[in-house]
Amino acid sequence: MRIAMLTNNYKPFVGGVPISIERLSNGLRELGHQVYIFAPSYEGQVEEPYVIRYRSHKRKLGGKIVVPYILDQSIEFGFSQIPFDIIHVHHPMLMGYIAQYLGWKYDIPIVFTYHTRYEQYLHYLPPYDHLQRYCNNNSKSKIRRLEKKVLYNGGEKLVTVHNRVFTNKCSLVLAPTNSMKEYLLNNGTITNVQVIPTGLLDEDFTYDSDRAKDIRRRHINGRKYLFCTVSRLEKEKNISFLLKGLARFKANAGDCFRFLVIGDGSERAQLEEEARLLGIWDNAIFTGCINHEELPNYYRACDSFLFASRSETQGIVLLEAMAVGLPVVAVEASGVNDVVKDGFNGYLSELDVEQWEAKLSLLLEKEGKREWMSCNAIEEAISYHASNVSKKVEQLYFDQIANERVVEYL
């Protein structure tokens, strides 16, 4: 097969969608297929075979996120040079519109992966961000609550309607978890929805014991526990919640831990200041970005992976941490609940600092149970191996192409 992957973001941007695209593309190539990725241009990008770059707007969303220039004629020109069998698009907006156009013009089935809870990202849009800031600064609490309700509900409904219309124009929709499949169906998607997670690689399960011990020794600084999270440092990732939870944990359990915040983003300075104000400046270590190949060693060096994002559709970092036996303490959310089994391979709490801190304390109470959870975490991660994922997607592609030919014949 000749497969066209269309995306609004890709390497060198760090995020779950580029990881998912790269892993699926490589897996499909190993099965003998030709996969081309249509991706925006970035400063400092590394040219790769089978990656077709198109222009980006000079102005970035939120000052950081590249915005595709979808009117770039090189997109259709590059597409027209290859007789593609199927289009796989990874966003419902921007390149999503181009995918719909190309699918219609060249009579090719369109597969769409629902990667992102887009209603959680509305603050990146300038009009919405201005309204949100106004609501937060309004001194009258009743008016502020009413404005926030209208703001959030209105934005969420708009996104839901848009995505329902988009998904129902696709041939097939892929969701990374069962909860995301149910979410789409409950919001009116009638197109066939199949559950296909982002897969893990062999290297996600391997680590260097000596290197992990060295990382732990270097960062723990005489404390008993070492925790970590891996995330872009942006508002939707809810790192602030983790800092508040750990401040409470410190008040209850004492100065017995350090916390590695692995990643970078526009909220970093604000989060560092928050850690200082909460009295955990010496406990929280903001490492910046770390090479993906090194992450298993960092995970293995720690006692628990901490997570509070509610914007995930799967949360690939949860599985990466679990692949080397790291139990998770997370906030309940769609996508997260599919991976973390409360009391089995980690703990889940509501979006409540007191409850979350209690779950963290519970994890640390008994060493034997933590080791049992560690084994369960690895078993859960194994079921998400990338080779299995690529074969499933391959068969779904074949089915869509066959269905298209039957329709043409009729």
XYZ file of C-alpha atoms in Angstrom:
410
model
C 0.000 0.000 0.000
C 0.915 3.642 -0.475
C -0.195 5.562 2.603
C -0.365 9.343 3.075
C -0.082 10.535 6.691
C -1.290 14.137 7.104
C -0.478 16.032 10.291
C -0.472 19.520 11.800
C 2.681 18.781 13.803
C 5.686 16.498 13.635
C 9.334 16.308 14.680
C 11.152 18.273 15.993
C 7.991 19.215 17.934
C 7.850 17.062 21.073
C 4.466 15.495 21.726
C 2.315 12.398 21.621
C 1.057 12.855 18.055
C 4.533 12.932 16.398
C 5.537 9.880 18.447
C 2.396 8.013 17.390
C 2.855 8.895 13.700
C 6.523 7.948 13.649
C 5.958 4.593 15.365
C 2.992 3.631 13.216
C 4.774 4.707 10.017
C 7.891 2.696 10.862
C 5.802 -0.323 11.779
C 3.902 -0.184 8.490
C 7.153 0.200 6.533
C 8.482 -2.925 8.232
C 5.399 -4.700 6.885
C 6.392 -3.625 3.360
C 4.246 -0.527 2.807
C 5.215 2.917 1.523
C 4.337 5.626 4.049
C 4.741 9.340 3.328
C 4.265 11.963 6.041
C 2.999 15.432 5.056
C 4.228 17.676 7.899
C 4.777 21.396 8.568
C 8.176 23.055 8.398
C 10.112 23.938 11.550
C 13.283 25.854 12.276
C 16.104 23.386 12.840
C 14.232 20.443 11.344
C 16.186 17.426 10.136
C 15.297 16.305 6.631
C 14.108 12.684 6.471
C 13.157 10.410 3.599
C 9.417 10.000 3.081
C 8.643 13.222 4.993
C 7.168 15.889 2.716
C 7.348 19.335 4.339
C 4.936 22.156 3.577
C 5.074 25.777 4.691
C 4.059 27.041 8.134
C 2.765 30.469 9.160
C 5.408 32.737 10.644
C 3.144 33.514 13.575
C 2.833 30.660 16.084
C -0.128 29.695 18.244
C 0.551 30.688 21.833
C 3.941 31.908 20.627
C 5.171 28.330 20.266
C 2.920 25.961 18.297
C 3.478 25.955 14.536
C 0.370 26.652 12.438
C 0.241 24.888 9.041
C -0.216 26.993 5.942
C -2.834 24.742 4.354
C -3.044 26.805 1.155
C 0.517 25.814 0.273
C 0.167 24.327 -3.223
C 3.099 21.988 -2.613
C 0.790 19.812 -0.464
C -1.458 18.785 -3.355
C 1.429 18.755 -5.813
C 3.366 16.298 -3.635
C 0.241 14.251 -3.091
C -0.574 14.071 -6.815
C 2.870 12.649 -7.651
C 2.171 9.380 -5.813
C -0.837 7.102 -6.467
C -1.931 6.809 -2.834
C -4.284 4.057 -1.717
C -5.379 5.609 1.564
C -5.153 8.834 3.584
C -4.560 8.758 7.338
C -5.067 12.174 8.933
C -4.245 12.967 12.543
C -6.133 16.225 13.167
C -9.724 17.284 12.404
C -8.771 20.911 11.778
C -6.427 22.471 9.174
C -4.791 19.408 7.592
C -8.033 17.631 8.368
C -9.748 19.888 5.832
C -7.020 19.154 3.281
C -7.466 15.418 3.862
C -11.197 15.707 3.192
C -10.535 17.657 -0.005
C -7.884 15.220 -1.290
C -10.003 12.206 -0.392
C -12.938 13.643 -2.329
C -10.897 14.742 -5.354
C -8.859 11.532 -5.727
C -11.588 9.188 -4.440
C -9.456 7.717 -1.632
C -10.710 6.489 1.783
C -9.859 8.665 4.779
C -8.849 7.274 8.165
C -8.748 9.678 11.108
C -7.093 9.137 14.501
C -8.634 11.061 17.386
C -5.493 11.910 19.361
C -6.485 14.968 21.351
C -9.203 16.325 23.632
C -9.340 19.582 21.676
C -11.719 21.315 24.080
C -8.854 21.254 26.617
C -6.658 23.328 24.279
C -8.946 26.280 23.553
C -6.798 28.582 25.691
C -4.255 28.632 22.847
C -6.733 30.588 20.690
C -6.307 34.359 21.281
C -10.052 35.264 21.545
C -10.721 32.427 23.976
C -7.589 33.201 26.001
C -8.583 36.879 26.342
C -12.072 35.884 27.539
C -10.598 33.414 30.002
C -8.245 36.035 31.434
C -11.144 38.481 31.746
C -13.208 35.907 33.640
C -10.314 35.134 35.989
C -9.745 38.832 36.713
C -13.418 39.684 37.334
C -13.750 40.553 41.018
C -17.415 39.493 41.311
C -17.379 35.752 42.030
C -20.952 35.034 40.883
C -20.401 36.801 37.573
C -17.038 35.070 37.191
C -18.601 31.639 37.723
C -21.378 32.391 35.233
C -18.937 33.699 32.623
C -16.680 30.672 33.040
C -19.636 28.322 32.675
C -20.755 30.014 29.459
C -17.164 30.170 28.200
C -16.290 26.533 28.825
C -19.649 25.073 27.807
C -19.822 27.179 24.644
C -16.286 26.269 23.583
C -16.764 22.584 24.332
C -20.045 22.390 22.400
C -18.501 24.121 19.399
C -15.578 21.663 19.341
C -17.922 18.687 19.817
C -20.140 19.690 16.880
C -17.125 20.332 14.649
C -15.570 16.957 15.452
C -18.851 15.121 14.995
C -19.271 16.578 11.504
C -15.639 15.795 10.647
C -15.633 12.203 11.886
C -18.835 11.439 10.029
C -17.173 12.466 6.758
C -14.354 9.925 7.301
C -14.312 6.282 6.196
C -12.937 5.039 9.530
C -12.101 6.600 12.896
C -9.395 5.268 15.230
C -9.485 5.999 18.955
C -6.534 5.193 21.246
C -8.688 3.829 24.095
C -12.140 2.409 24.740
C -13.139 5.477 26.737
C -12.293 7.690 23.753
C -14.343 5.450 21.475
C -17.320 5.809 23.822
C -16.772 9.550 24.013
C -16.939 9.878 20.217
C -20.003 7.639 19.897
C -21.803 9.487 22.689
C -21.121 12.777 20.898
C -22.711 11.620 17.661
C -20.023 9.884 15.588
C -21.740 7.234 13.432
C -18.659 6.281 11.389
C -17.068 2.967 12.382
C -14.724 3.579 15.359
C -11.944 1.098 16.162
C -9.618 1.177 19.179
C -5.959 1.443 18.134
C -3.502 2.711 20.782
C -0.076 4.212 20.225
C 2.307 1.266 20.475
C 5.430 0.816 22.574
C 8.805 -0.117 21.104
C 11.233 -2.814 22.276
C 13.562 -0.132 23.626
C 10.788 1.201 25.878
C 11.085 -2.019 27.905
C 14.873 -1.945 28.283
C 17.060 0.075 30.617
C 20.608 0.221 31.940
C 20.554 -0.722 35.652
C 23.848 1.016 36.407
C 22.729 4.164 34.608
C 19.403 4.139 36.492
C 21.225 3.767 39.824
C 23.514 6.660 38.914
C 20.513 8.894 38.041
C 18.858 8.025 41.339
C 22.035 8.650 43.343
C 22.603 11.987 41.592
C 19.095 13.356 42.155
C 17.761 11.861 45.378
C 20.167 13.871 47.559
C 19.693 11.852 50.760
C 15.903 11.552 50.529
C 13.981 8.261 50.620
C 11.826 8.567 47.493
C 12.303 9.807 43.937
C 9.251 10.656 41.808
C 8.983 11.889 38.230
C 6.645 13.137 35.554
C 7.291 13.636 31.822
C 5.296 16.347 30.110
C 5.233 19.515 28.098
C 5.040 22.270 30.694
C 1.778 23.776 29.515
C -1.462 24.686 31.255
C -3.471 21.681 30.041
C -0.938 19.243 31.568
C -1.879 20.347 35.102
C 1.630 20.193 36.632
C 0.493 22.790 39.165
C -1.807 20.176 40.714
C 1.147 17.811 41.232
C 3.134 20.547 42.966
C 0.247 21.278 45.327
C -0.180 17.552 46.023
C 3.504 17.131 46.804
C 3.490 20.185 49.073
C 0.750 18.487 51.079
C 2.691 15.204 51.022
C 5.753 17.024 52.394
C 3.672 18.588 55.168
C 2.389 15.142 56.185
C 5.376 12.864 55.523
C 8.288 15.247 55.883
C 11.142 16.210 53.560
C 11.578 12.646 52.248
C 11.397 12.978 48.452
C 12.560 14.677 45.294
C 10.477 15.167 42.164
C 11.888 15.213 38.615
C 9.841 17.382 36.237
C 11.086 16.200 32.841
C 10.124 18.406 29.907
C 9.882 22.050 28.957
C 7.316 24.606 27.905
C 5.968 28.125 28.285
C 4.761 27.503 31.866
C 8.171 26.486 33.233
C 9.111 29.759 34.932
C 5.657 30.048 36.494
C 5.812 26.463 37.796
C 9.296 27.007 39.235
C 7.980 30.052 41.070
C 4.986 28.065 42.325
C 7.300 25.350 43.667
C 9.215 28.044 45.558
C 6.041 29.555 47.043
C 4.788 26.104 48.078
C 8.019 25.389 49.931
C 9.145 22.511 47.706
C 11.762 24.342 45.650
C 14.502 22.022 46.919
C 12.320 18.973 46.221
C 11.288 19.781 42.648
C 13.971 19.465 39.958
C 13.108 20.920 36.544
C 15.397 18.943 34.249
C 14.269 20.305 30.887
C 13.895 17.908 27.975
C 15.742 14.584 28.028
C 16.419 12.372 25.005
C 13.722 9.764 24.578
C 16.317 6.970 24.532
C 17.369 7.963 28.055
C 13.858 8.080 29.550
C 13.640 4.366 30.522
C 16.685 4.877 32.767
C 15.015 7.867 34.438
C 11.770 5.955 34.912
C 13.641 3.024 36.434
C 15.480 5.344 38.829
C 12.186 6.441 40.391
C 9.640 5.034 42.844
C 6.482 6.345 41.152
C 5.322 8.229 38.071
C 3.016 11.153 38.878
C 0.395 12.444 36.447
C -2.476 14.929 36.580
C -3.313 15.788 32.957
C -6.977 15.413 31.988
C -6.453 16.283 28.323
C -5.029 12.914 27.220
C -6.688 10.407 24.923
C -4.177 7.739 25.948
C -1.162 9.173 27.757
C 1.759 7.352 26.109
C 4.144 8.450 28.890
C 2.063 6.431 31.373
C 2.729 3.258 29.390
C 6.398 4.124 28.881
C 6.818 4.460 32.642
C 4.912 1.238 33.265
C 7.047 -0.616 30.687
C 9.997 -0.560 33.090
C 7.850 -1.315 36.140
C 6.980 2.140 37.483
C 3.590 2.321 39.288
C 1.527 5.439 38.507
C -0.392 7.829 40.741
C -2.719 9.827 38.492
C -5.910 11.849 38.333
C -8.943 10.095 36.886
C -9.574 11.080 33.274
C -10.621 9.556 29.985
C -7.633 7.799 28.441
C -5.832 7.587 31.777
C -8.468 5.274 33.270
C -7.954 2.811 30.395
C -4.283 2.374 31.273
C -4.053 2.816 35.050
C -6.045 0.214 37.020
C -6.672 1.608 40.496
C -5.023 -0.587 43.120
C -3.507 -2.930 40.508
C -0.752 -1.108 38.580
C -1.090 2.248 40.291
C -3.656 4.499 41.917
C -6.261 6.939 40.619
C -7.858 9.852 42.437
C -10.396 12.524 41.697
C -9.180 16.033 40.897
C -8.705 16.645 44.605
C -5.300 17.390 46.129
C -6.094 15.756 49.466
C -7.350 12.542 47.861
C -4.447 12.388 45.407
C -1.896 12.842 48.200
C -3.585 10.050 50.181
C -3.212 7.711 47.179
C 0.482 8.568 46.876
C 0.968 7.833 50.589
C -0.909 4.550 50.175
C 1.427 3.469 47.361
C 4.469 4.071 49.533
C 3.134 2.313 52.642
C 4.057 -1.268 51.740
C 7.159 -2.143 49.727
C 5.784 -5.587 48.830
C 2.596 -4.214 47.297
C 4.564 -1.638 45.329
C 6.689 -4.436 43.844
C 3.506 -6.366 42.952
C 2.112 -3.253 41.227
C 5.412 -2.883 39.376
C 5.011 -6.371 37.847
C 1.401 -5.592 36.915
C 2.494 -2.344 35.254
C 4.915 -4.222 32.976
C 2.214 -6.737 32.006
C -0.164 -3.926 31.072
C 2.517 -2.229 28.945
C 3.353 -5.443 27.049
C -0.178 -5.565 25.631
C 0.532 -2.248 23.854
C 3.549 -3.394 21.827
C 3.849 -1.510 18.508
C 4.178 -4.618 16.306
C 0.675 -5.698 17.251
C -0.675 -2.204 16.579
C 0.828 -1.946 13.064
C -0.658 -5.280 11.978
C -4.109 -4.257 13.195
C -3.933 -0.941 11.326
C -2.701 -2.702 8.185
C -5.775 -4.945 8.183
C -8.102 -1.995 8.784
C -6.544 -0.183 5.801
C -7.062 -3.239 3.578
C -10.693 -3.426 4.710
C -11.329 0.240 3.883
C -9.742 -0.056 0.429
C -11.788 -3.179 -0.285
C -14.986 -1.450 0.876
C -14.251 1.497 -1.393
C -13.829 -0.807 -4.389
C -17.101 -2.590 -3.617
C -18.910 0.751 -3.490
C -17.349 1.771 -6.833
C -18.416 -1.532 -8.404
C -21.992 -1.143 -7.186
